Coordinates of C-alpha atoms in Angstrom, one line a residue:
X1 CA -6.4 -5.4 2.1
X2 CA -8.9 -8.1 1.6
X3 CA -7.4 -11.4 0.0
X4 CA -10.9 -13.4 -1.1
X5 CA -9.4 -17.5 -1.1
X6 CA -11.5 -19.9 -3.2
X7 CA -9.5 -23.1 -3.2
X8 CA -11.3 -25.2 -5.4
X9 CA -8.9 -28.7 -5.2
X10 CA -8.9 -31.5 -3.2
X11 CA -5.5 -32.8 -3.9
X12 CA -3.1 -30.4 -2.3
X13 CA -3.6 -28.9 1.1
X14 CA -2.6 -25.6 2.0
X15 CA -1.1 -24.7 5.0
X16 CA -1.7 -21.6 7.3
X17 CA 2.0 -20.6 7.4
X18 CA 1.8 -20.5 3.4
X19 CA -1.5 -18.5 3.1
X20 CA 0.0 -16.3 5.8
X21 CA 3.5 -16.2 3.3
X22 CA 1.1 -15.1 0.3
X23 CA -0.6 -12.3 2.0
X24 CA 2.9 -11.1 2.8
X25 CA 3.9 -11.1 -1.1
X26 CA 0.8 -9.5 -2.2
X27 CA 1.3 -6.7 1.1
X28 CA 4.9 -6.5 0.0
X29 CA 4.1 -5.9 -4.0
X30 CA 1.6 -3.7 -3.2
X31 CA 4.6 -1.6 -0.7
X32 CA 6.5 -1.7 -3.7
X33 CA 4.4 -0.2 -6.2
X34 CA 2.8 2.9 -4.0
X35 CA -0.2 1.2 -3.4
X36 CA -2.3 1.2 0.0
X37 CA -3.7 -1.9 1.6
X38 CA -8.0 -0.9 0.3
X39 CA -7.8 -3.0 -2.5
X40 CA -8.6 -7.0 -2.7
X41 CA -7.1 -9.7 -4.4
X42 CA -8.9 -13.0 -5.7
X43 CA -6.8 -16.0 -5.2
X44 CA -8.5 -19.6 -6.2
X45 CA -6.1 -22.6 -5.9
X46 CA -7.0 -25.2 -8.7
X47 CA -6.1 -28.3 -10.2
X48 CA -4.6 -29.0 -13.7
X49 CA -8.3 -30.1 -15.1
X50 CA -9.6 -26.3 -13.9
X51 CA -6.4 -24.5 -15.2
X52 CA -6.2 -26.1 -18.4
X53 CA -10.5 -25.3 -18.8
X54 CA -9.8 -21.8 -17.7
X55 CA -6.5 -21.2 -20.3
X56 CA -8.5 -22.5 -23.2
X57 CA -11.3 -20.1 -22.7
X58 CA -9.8 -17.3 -21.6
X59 CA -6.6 -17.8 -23.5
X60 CA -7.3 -20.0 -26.5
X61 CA -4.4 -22.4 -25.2
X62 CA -5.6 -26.0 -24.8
X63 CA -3.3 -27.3 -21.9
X64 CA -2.5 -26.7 -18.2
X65 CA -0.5 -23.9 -16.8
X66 CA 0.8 -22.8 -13.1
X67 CA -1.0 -19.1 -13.0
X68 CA -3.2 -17.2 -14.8
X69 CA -4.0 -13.5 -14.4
X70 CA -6.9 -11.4 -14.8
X71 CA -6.1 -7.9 -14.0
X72 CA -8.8 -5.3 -13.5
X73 CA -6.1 -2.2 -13.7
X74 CA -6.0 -1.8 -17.1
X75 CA -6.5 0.9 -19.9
X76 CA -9.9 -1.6 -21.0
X77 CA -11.4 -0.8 -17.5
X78 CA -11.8 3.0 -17.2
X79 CA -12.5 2.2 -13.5
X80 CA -12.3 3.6 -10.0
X81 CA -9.9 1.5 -8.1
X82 CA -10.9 3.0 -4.6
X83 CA -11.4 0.2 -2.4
X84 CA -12.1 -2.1 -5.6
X85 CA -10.5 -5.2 -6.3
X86 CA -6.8 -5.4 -8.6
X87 CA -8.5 -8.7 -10.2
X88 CA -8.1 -12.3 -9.6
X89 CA -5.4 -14.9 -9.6
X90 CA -5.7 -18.6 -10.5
X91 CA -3.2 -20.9 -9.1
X92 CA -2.8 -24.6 -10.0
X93 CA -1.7 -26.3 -6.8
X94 CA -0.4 -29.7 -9.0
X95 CA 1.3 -27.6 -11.6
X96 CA 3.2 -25.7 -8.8
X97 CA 4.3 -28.8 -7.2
X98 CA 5.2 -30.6 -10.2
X99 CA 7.5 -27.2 -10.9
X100 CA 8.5 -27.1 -7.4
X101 CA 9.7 -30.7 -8.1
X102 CA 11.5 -29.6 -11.9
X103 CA 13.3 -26.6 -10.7
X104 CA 14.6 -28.4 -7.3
X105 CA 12.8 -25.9 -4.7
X106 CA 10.0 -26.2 -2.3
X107 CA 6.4 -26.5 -2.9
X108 CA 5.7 -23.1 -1.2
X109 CA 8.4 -21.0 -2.8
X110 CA 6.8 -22.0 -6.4
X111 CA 3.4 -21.1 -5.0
X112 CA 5.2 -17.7 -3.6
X113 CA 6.9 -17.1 -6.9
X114 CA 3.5 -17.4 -8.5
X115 CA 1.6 -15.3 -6.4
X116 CA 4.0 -12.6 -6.8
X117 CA 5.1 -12.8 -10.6
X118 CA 0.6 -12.7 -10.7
X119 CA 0.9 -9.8 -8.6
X120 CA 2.5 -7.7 -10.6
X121 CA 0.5 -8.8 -13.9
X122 CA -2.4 -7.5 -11.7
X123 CA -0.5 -4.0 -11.3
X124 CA 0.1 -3.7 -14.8
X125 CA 3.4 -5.2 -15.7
X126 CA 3.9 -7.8 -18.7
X127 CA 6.6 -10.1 -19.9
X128 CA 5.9 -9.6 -23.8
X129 CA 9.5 -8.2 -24.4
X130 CA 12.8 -8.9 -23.1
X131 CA 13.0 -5.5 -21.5
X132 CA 9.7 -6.0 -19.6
X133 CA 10.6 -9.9 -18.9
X134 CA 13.6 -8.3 -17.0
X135 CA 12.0 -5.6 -15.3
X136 CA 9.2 -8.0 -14.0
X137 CA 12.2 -10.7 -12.7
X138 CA 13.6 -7.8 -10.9
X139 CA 10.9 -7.0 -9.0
X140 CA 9.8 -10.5 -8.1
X141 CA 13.0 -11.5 -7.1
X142 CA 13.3 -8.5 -5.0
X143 CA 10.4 -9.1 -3.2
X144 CA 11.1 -12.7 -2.4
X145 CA 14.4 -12.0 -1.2
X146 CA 13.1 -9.0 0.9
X147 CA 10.6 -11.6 2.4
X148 CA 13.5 -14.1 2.5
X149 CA 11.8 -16.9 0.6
X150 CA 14.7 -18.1 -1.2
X151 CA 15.3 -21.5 -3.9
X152 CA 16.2 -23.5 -1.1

C-alpha cells in the first residue's frame, strides 16, 4: 500500500500521529472490502481557494467543499487494477476544521471521517440514494469505531 501525500496548504499542519491515523482508515477500508495492500492512494491536503477551483472544474459547483473524490475503479476505466492506484483524494484542511468546529468534534476525526467516507467513493460506493447514503454511513462508521476514532 503506497499512500502518495501532496499537501499543498500552508495554513493547517499536519501531525504524524494523524497521517499515521489515515493510513490506518484507508488499510482498514481496504480490509473491509477484500482488497490487498498493492494499490495506492493519492491524498493532497488543500485549502478552501484549491477546493473550491478543483469543484468548479471538475464538478461544475462554484464554492468550497471538505472532500472530493476521483475514483479510478469504475465501469469508465476498463483498467487493470494490479498494483495501480484506486484514484486520488482532495482534502481541504480549513473546511475540515471549520466542520470539526460545526459538528463539535476534533480536527482529526473530521479529517478521518473524510478520508474514509473518500475511501469508499474510491471503491465504488455512492450516496445518490437513500439506500446507498445508508449503506456508505454503515461502513464508515464501522470503520471509525473499529479504529476507535470516536465524536469526542
Amino acid at each position: 500500500m503506497e499512500i502518495i501525500l501532496d499537501d499543498r496548504q500552508d495554513k493547517i499542519s499536519v501531525s504524524e500521529e494523524l497521517i499515521d491515523k489515515i493510513k490506518d482508515i484507508i488499510l482498514e477500508c481496504l480490509d473491509y472490502e477484500g482488497y490487498d495492500y498493492s494499490y495506492e492512494v493519492s491524498l493532497s491536503f488543500v485549502d478552501n481557494k484549491e477546493i473550491q477551483e478543483l469543484n468548479r472544474e471538475f464538478r461544475g459547483i462554484d464554492r468550497a467543499t471538505d472532500v472530493l473524490s476521483f475514483p479510478l475503479l469504475t465501469d469508465e476505466f476498463d483498467i487493470e487494477l494490479e498494483e495501480e492506484s484506486l484514484g486520488d483524494i482532495v482534502i481541504s484542511l480549513e473546511r475540515a476544521l471549520e466542520q470539526s468546529l460545526e459538528y463539535d468534534h476534533s480536527f482529526e476525526r473530521e479529517v478521518c471521517f473524510l478520508v474514509c467516507h473518500s475511501m469508499f467513493h474510491l471503491l465504488g460506493y455512492d450516496h445518490d440514494t437513500d439506500e446507498n447514503t445508508k449503506e456508505m454511513r454503515e461502513k464508515e462508521e464501522y470503520i471509525l469505531n473499529k479504529l476507535n476514532i470516536t465524536r469526542e
